[in-house]
Short mmCIF file of C-alpha atoms in Angstrom, two decimals:
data_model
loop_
_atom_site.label_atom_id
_atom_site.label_comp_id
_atom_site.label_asym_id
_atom_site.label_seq_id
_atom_site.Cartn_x
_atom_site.Cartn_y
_atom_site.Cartn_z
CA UNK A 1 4.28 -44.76 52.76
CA UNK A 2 2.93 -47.02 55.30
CA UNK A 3 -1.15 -48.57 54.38
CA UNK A 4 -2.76 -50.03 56.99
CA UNK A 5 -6.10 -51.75 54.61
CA UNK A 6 -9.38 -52.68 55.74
CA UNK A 7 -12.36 -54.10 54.53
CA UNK A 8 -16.27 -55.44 54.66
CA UNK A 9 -16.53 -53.81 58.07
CA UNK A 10 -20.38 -54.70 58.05
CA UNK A 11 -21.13 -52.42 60.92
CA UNK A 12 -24.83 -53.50 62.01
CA UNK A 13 -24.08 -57.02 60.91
CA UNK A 14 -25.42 -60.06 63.15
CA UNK A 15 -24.18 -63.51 63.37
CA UNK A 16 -27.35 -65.62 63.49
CA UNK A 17 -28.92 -64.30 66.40
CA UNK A 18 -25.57 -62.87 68.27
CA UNK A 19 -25.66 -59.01 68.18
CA UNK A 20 -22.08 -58.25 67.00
CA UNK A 21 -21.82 -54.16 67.93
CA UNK A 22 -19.65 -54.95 70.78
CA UNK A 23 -17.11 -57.14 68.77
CA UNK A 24 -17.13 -54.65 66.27
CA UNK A 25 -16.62 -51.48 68.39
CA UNK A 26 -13.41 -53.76 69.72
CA UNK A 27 -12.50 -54.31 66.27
CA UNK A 28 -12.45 -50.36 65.75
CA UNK A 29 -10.67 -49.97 69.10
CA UNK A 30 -7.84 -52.36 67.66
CA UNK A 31 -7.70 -50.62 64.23
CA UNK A 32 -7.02 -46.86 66.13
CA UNK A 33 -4.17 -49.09 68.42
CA UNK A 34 -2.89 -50.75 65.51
CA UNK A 35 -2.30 -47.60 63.44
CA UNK A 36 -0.79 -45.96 66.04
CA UNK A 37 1.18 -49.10 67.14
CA UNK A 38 2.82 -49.37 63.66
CA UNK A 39 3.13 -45.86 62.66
CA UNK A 40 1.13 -45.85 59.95
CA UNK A 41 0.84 -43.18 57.10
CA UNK A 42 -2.80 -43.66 55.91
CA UNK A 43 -6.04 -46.25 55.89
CA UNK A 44 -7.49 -47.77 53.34
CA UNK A 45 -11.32 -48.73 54.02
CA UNK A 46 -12.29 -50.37 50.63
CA UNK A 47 -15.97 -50.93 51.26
CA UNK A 48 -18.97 -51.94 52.58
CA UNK A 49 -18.79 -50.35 56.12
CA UNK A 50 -21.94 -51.06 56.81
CA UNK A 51 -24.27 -54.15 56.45
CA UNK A 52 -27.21 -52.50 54.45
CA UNK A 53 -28.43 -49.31 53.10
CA UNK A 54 -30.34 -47.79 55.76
CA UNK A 55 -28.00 -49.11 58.82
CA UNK A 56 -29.64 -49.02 62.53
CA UNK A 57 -28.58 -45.89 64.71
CA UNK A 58 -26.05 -47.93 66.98
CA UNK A 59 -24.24 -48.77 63.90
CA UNK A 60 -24.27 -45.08 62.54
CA UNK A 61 -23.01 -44.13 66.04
CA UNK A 62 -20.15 -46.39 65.85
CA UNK A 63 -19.12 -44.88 62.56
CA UNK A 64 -19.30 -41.76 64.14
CA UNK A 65 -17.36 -42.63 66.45
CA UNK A 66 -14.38 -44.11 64.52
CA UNK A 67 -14.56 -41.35 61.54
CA UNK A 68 -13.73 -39.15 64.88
CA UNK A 69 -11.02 -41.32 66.68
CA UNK A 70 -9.02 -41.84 63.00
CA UNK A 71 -9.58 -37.83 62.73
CA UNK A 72 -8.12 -37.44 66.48
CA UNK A 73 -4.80 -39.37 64.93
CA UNK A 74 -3.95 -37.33 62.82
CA UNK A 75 -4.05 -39.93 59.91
CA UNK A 76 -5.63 -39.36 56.55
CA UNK A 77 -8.20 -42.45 56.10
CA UNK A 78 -9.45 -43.50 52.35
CA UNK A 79 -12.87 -45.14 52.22
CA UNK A 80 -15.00 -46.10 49.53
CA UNK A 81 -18.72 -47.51 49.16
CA UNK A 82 -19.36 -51.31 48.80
CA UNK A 83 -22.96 -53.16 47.44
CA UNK A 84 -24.43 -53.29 50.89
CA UNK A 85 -24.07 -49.53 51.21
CA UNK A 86 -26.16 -46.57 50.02
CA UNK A 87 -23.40 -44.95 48.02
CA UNK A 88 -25.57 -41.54 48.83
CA UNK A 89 -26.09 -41.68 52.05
CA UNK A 90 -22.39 -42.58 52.86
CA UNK A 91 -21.02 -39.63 51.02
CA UNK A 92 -23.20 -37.09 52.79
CA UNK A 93 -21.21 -34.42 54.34
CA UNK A 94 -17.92 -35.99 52.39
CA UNK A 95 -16.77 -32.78 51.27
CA UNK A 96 -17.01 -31.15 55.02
CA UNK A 97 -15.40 -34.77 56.29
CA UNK A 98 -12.55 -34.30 54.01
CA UNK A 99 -11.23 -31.28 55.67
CA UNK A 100 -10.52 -33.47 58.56
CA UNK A 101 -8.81 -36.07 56.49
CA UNK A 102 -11.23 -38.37 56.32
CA UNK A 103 -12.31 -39.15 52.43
CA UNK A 104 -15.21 -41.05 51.45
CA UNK A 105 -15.93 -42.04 47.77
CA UNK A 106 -18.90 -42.55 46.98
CA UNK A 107 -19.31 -40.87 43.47
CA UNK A 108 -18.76 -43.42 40.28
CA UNK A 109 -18.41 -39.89 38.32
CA UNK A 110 -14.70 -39.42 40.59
CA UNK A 111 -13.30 -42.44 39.81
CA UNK A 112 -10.08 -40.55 38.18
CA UNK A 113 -9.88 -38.02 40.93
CA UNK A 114 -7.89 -39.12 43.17
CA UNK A 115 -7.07 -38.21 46.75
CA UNK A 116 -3.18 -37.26 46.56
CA UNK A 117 -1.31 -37.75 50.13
CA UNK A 118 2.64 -37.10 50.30
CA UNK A 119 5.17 -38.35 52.24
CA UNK A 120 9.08 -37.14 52.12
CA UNK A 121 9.59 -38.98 49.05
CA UNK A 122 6.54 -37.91 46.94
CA UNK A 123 2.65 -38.08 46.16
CA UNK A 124 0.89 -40.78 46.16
CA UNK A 125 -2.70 -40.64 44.75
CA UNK A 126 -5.54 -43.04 45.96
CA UNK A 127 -8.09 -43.65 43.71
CA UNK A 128 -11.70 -44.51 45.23
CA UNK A 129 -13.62 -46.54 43.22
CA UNK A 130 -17.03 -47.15 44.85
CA UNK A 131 -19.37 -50.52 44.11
CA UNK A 132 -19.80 -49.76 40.54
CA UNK A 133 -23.17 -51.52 39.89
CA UNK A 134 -23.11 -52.20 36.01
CA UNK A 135 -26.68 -51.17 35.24
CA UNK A 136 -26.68 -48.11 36.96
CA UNK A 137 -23.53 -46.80 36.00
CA UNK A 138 -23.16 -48.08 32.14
CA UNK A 139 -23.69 -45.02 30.91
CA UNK A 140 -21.62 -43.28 33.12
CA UNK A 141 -19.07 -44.81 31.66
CA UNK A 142 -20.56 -44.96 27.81
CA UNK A 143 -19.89 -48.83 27.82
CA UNK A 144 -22.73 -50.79 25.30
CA UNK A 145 -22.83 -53.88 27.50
CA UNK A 146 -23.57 -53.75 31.67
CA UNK A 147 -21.10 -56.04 33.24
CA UNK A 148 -18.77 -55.83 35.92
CA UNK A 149 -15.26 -55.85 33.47
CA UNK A 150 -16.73 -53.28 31.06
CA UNK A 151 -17.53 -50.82 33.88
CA UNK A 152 -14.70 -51.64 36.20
CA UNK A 153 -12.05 -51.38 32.66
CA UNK A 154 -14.08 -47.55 31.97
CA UNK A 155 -13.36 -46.99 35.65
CA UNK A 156 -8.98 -48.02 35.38
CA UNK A 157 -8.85 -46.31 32.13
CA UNK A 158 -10.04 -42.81 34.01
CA UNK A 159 -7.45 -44.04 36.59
CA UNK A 160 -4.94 -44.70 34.28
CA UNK A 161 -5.49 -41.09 32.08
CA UNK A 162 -5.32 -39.58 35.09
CA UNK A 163 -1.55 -40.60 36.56
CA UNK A 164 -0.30 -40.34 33.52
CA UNK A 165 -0.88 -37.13 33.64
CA UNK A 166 1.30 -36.67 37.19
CA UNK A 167 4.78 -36.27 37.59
CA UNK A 168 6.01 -39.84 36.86
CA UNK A 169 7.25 -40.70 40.36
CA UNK A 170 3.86 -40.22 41.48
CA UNK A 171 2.88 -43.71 43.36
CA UNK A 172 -0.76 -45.17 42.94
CA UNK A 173 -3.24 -46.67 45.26
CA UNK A 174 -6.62 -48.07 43.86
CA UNK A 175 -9.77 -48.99 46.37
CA UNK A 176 -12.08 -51.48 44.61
CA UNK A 177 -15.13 -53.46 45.58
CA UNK A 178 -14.94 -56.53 43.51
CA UNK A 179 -15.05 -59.99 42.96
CA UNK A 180 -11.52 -60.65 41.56
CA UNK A 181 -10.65 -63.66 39.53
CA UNK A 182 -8.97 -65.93 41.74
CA UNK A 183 -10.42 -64.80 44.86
CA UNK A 184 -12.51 -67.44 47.35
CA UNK A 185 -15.96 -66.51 48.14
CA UNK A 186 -18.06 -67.17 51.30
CA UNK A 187 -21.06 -67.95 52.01
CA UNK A 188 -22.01 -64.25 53.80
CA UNK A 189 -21.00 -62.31 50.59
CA UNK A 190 -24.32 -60.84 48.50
CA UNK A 191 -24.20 -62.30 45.15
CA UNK A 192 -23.19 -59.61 42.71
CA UNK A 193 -23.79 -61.66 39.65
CA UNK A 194 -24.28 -59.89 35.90
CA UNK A 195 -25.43 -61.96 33.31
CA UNK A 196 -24.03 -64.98 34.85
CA UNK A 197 -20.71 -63.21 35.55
CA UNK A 198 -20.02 -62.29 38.92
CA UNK A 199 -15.71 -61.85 38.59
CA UNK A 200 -13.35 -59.49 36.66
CA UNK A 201 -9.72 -60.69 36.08
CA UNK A 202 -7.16 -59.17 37.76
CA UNK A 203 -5.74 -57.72 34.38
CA UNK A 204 -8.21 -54.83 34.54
CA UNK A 205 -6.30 -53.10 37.75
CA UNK A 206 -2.90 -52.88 35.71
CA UNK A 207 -0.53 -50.08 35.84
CA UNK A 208 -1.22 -49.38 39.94
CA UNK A 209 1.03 -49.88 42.54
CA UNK A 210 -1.21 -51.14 44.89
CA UNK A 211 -4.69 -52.32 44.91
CA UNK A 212 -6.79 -52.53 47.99
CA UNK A 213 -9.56 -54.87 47.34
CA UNK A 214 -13.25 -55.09 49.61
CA UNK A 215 -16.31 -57.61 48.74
CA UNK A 216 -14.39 -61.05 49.67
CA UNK A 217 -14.68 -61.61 53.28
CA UNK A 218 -10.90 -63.87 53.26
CA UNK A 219 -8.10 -62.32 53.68
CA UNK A 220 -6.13 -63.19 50.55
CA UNK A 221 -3.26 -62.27 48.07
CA UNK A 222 -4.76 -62.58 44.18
CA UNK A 223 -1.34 -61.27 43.24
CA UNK A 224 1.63 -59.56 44.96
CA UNK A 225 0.00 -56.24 44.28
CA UNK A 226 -3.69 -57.21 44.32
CA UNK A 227 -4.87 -57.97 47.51
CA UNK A 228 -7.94 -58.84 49.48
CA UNK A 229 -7.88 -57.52 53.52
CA UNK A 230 -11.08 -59.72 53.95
CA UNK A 231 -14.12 -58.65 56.82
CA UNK A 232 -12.09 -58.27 60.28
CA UNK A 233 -15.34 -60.83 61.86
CA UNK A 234 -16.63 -63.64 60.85
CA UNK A 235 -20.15 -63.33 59.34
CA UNK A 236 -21.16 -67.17 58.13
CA UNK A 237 -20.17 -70.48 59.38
CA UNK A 238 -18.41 -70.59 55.89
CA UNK A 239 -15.78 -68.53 57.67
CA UNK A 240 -14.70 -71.07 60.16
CA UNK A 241 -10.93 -71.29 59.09
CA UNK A 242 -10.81 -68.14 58.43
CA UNK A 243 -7.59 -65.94 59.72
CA UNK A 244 -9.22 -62.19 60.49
CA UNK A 245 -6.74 -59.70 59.87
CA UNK A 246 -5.57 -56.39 58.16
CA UNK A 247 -2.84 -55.75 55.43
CA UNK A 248 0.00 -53.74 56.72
CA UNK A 249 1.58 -52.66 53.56
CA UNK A 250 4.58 -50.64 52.82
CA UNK A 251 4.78 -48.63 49.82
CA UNK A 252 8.74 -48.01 48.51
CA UNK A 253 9.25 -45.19 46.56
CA UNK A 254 9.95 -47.41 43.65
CA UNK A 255 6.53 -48.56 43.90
CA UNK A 256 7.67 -51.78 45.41
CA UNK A 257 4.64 -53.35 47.71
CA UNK A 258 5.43 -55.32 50.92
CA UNK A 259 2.85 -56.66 53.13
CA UNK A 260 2.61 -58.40 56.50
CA UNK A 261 -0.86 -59.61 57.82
CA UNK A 262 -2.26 -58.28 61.49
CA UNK A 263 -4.68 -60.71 63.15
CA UNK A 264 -8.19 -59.10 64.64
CA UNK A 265 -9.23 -59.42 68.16
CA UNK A 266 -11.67 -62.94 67.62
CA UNK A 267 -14.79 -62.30 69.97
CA UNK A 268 -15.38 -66.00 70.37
CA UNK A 269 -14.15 -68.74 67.81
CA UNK A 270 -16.12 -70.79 65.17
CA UNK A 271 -16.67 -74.82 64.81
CA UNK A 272 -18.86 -76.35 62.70
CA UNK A 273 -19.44 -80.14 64.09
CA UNK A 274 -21.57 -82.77 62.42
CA UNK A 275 -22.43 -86.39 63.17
CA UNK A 276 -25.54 -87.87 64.71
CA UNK A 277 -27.12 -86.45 67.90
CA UNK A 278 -25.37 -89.29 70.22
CA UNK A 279 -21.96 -89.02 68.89
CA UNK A 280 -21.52 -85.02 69.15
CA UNK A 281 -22.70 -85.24 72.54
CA UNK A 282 -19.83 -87.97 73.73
CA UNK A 283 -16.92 -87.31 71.30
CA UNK A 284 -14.18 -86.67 73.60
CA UNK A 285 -12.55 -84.67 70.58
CA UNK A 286 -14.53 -82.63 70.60
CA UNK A 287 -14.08 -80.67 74.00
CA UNK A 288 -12.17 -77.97 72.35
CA UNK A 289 -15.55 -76.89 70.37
CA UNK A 290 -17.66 -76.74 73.86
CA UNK A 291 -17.14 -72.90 73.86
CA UNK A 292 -17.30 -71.62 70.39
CA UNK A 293 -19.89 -70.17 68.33
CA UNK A 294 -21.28 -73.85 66.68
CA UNK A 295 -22.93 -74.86 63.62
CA UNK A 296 -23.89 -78.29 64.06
CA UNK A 297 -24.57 -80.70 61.34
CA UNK A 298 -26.59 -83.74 62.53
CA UNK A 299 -26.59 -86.85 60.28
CA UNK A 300 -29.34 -89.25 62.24
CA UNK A 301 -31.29 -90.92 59.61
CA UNK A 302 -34.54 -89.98 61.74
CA UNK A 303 -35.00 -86.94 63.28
CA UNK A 304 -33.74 -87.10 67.26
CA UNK A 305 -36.12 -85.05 70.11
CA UNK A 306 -35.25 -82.17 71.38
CA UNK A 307 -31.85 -81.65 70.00
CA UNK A 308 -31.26 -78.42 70.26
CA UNK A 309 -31.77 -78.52 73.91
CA UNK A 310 -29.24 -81.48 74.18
CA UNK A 311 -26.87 -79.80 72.16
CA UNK A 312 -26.86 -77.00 74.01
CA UNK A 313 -26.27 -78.77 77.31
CA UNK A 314 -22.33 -79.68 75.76
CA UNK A 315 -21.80 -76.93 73.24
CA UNK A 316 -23.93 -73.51 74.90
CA UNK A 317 -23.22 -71.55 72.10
CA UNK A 318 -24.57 -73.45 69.78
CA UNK A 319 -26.19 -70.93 66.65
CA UNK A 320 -27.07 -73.04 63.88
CA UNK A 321 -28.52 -76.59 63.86
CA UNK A 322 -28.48 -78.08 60.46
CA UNK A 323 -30.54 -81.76 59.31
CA UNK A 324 -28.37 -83.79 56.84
CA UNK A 325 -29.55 -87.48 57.27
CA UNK A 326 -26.58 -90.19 55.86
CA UNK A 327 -29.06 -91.72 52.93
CA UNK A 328 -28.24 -92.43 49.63
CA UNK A 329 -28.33 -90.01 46.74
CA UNK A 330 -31.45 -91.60 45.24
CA UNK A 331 -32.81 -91.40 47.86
CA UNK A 332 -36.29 -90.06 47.70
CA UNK A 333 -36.70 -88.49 50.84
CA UNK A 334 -33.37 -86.36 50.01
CA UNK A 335 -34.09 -82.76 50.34
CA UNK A 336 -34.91 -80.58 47.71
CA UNK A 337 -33.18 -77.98 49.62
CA UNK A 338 -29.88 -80.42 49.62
CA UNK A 339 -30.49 -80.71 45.73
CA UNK A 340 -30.15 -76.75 45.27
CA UNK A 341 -27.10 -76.57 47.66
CA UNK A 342 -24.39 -74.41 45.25
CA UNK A 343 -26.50 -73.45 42.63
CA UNK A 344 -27.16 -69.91 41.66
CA UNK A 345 -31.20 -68.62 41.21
CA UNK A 346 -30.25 -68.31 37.55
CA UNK A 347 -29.50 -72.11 37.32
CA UNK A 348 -32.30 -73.03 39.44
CA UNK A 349 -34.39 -71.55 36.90
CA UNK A 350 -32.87 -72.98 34.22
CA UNK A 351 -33.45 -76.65 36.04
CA UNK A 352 -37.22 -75.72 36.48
CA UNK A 353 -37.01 -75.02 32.38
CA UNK A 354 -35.30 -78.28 31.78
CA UNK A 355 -37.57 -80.53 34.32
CA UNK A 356 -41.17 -78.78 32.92
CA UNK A 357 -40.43 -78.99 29.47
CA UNK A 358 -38.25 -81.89 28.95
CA UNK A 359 -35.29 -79.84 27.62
CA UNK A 360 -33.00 -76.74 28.94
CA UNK A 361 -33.42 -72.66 27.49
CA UNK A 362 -32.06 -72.39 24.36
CA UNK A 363 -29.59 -69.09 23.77
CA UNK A 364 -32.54 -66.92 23.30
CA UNK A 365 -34.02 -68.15 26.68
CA UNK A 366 -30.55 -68.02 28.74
CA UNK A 367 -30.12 -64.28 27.67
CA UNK A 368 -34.19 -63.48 28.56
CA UNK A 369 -33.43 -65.48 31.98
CA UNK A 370 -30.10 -63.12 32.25
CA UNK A 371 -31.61 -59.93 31.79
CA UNK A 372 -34.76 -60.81 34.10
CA UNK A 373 -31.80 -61.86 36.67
CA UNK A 374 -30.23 -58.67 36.27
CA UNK A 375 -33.16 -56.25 35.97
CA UNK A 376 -34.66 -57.20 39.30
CA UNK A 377 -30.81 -57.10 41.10
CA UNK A 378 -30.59 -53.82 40.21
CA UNK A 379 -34.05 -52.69 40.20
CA UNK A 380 -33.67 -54.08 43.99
CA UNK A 381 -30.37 -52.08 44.59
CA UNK A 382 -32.32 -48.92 43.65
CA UNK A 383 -35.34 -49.34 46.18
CA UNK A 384 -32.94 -50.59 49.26
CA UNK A 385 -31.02 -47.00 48.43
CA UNK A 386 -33.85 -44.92 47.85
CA UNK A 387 -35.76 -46.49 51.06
#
């Protein structure tokens, strides 16, 4: 059976102040070409097609839209929920939808109900498992501790029960929407942290054939059978190298996984510059830049006039304009913003601890500052969904 997999579609989505509908209805227009193109059997969607709960109307429309033109194919389509969707309103109408071969999960409770597809040489059941936020869904799955492994392990062992169960040439697909041991984050992924634990290892997806990973916006292998299709746009600067593409992947009826990677249609390229004002704006080198999206990092050790306006002038598209002076790490006048730079809000607050009372949270404190971490993540994922 032939997967075409798909990710972190983030339908709604901006990039800084570029309106990205139009990219992204191309995107869709190259996913319906592509699976006709390549003959495939089925699509995998594993996650966040939209960018947040309550999505504008354009976006919905364009959903719309491509649930109808995958329909029109003839070509049963797999999707799941991710964290920036409402896991509700997603699944509305899912059971109608699913008569025309389109099947959302939304539901953690159907985690080990898979939807079975066949081909000539046998079933092969996909398994939807939805953004399984730990707090919300720990009893669901009767485990004493909220986490991402605890819940995700409840989740595979439901999988697991339930193929077992199947004749044993049955092949398995599992959707997920994860951070993955192994996998490289960016910089446009919402932080799905659980008491200071934001990744699961790999480990807890064994026994599948194939898993079809969404939350990671690379593209990127974590093993031969654990894979990442990454967002098909870029959504951060962070994402500058990135290679946007889909997994094409080929399911033997031994189980056996091959994949090949298809590039997306790039709506305008990325380039993040930096130097001072002067040299950006006469660096031959950097001609090849002059029409990409740009994220410019200027280093003058005082602040030059105007220079967005002069940036502009050489490099039009220019989104982001970032102030990094060259000074010394003692420095007084370095930023406090530049001192936080890679640190999560729960270390943060465990440097304000340290620097107001002369010494860090002891184990008592770190688990108080967890929980307090945790409890306002999820009471926050409850309002955006119930909004």
């Amino acid at each position: 059976m032939r997967l075409l997999h798909t990710s972190d579609w983030h339908l709604g989505r901006a990039f800084h102040r570029v309106n990205m509908l139009g990219a992204q209805a191309d995107f869709i227009g190259h996913l319906v070409a592509t699976v006709r193109e390549h003959a495939v059997d089925a699509v995998v969607v594993s996650g966040d097609v939209y960018d947040r709960a309550v999505p504008p109307l354009a976006a919905v429309e364009l959903f719309d839209g491509a649930l109808h033109r995958l329909a029109d194919l003839g070509v049963p389509t797999v999707m799941i929920s991710g964290n920036h969707d409402s896991a509700r309103r997603l699944g509305v109408g899912a059971g109608l939808i699913d008569r025309a071969g389109i099947h959302l999960r939304t539901e953690p409770s159907a985690c080990g109900t898979p939807v079975v597809l066949a081909d000539a040489f046998g079933d092969v059941a996909f398994y939807g498992l939805p953004y399984l936020e730990p707090a919300l869904v720990k009893d669901e799955f009767a485990v004493e501790k909220a986490g991402h492994e605890p819940v995700l392990a409840a989740a595979m062992d439901r999988v697991r029960a339930d193929l077992a169960a199947r004749d044993p040439g049955t092949r398995s697909v599992v959707l997920a929407h994860a951070f993955v041991t192994g996998g490289e984050a960016s910089d446009s992924e919402r932080d799905i942290t659980v008491g200071g634990v934001a990744a699961v290892p790999a480990g807890v997806f064994d026994g599948v054939d194939y898993v079809a990973l969404g939350h990671l916006h690379g593209c990127q292998t974590i093993t031969e059978r654990v894979r990442y299709s990454g967002s098909p746009l870029a959504y951060s600067f962070s994402e500058a190298d990135h290679r946007k593409s889909m997994w094409l992947v080929d399911l033997a009826t031994d189980g056996t996984v091959t994949a090949e990677r298809l590039d997306c249609p790039v709506p305008r390229p990325l380039a993040r510059i930096r130097g001072t004002l002067d040299d950006l704006l006469a660096d031959p080198a950097l001609t090849r830049h002059e029409d990409a999206w740009t994220e410019a990092t200027l280093t003058d050790t005082v602040r030059p006039a105007d220079p967005m306006a002069r940036l502009t002038e050489r490099f039009p598209h220019t989104l982001s304009l970032v102030f990094a002076p060259d000074r010394a790490p003692d420095d007084p006048d370095v930023t406090y913003a530049r001192r936080l730079a890679g640190r999560t809000d729960r270390q943060i607050a465990e440097d304000f601890v340290a620097h107001v009372r002369g010494a860090g949270p002891d184990q008592r404190e770190l688990t108080v500052l967890g929980e307090a971490f945790d409890a306002v993540r999820a009471d926050a994922t409850v309002r955006e969904v119930a909004r």
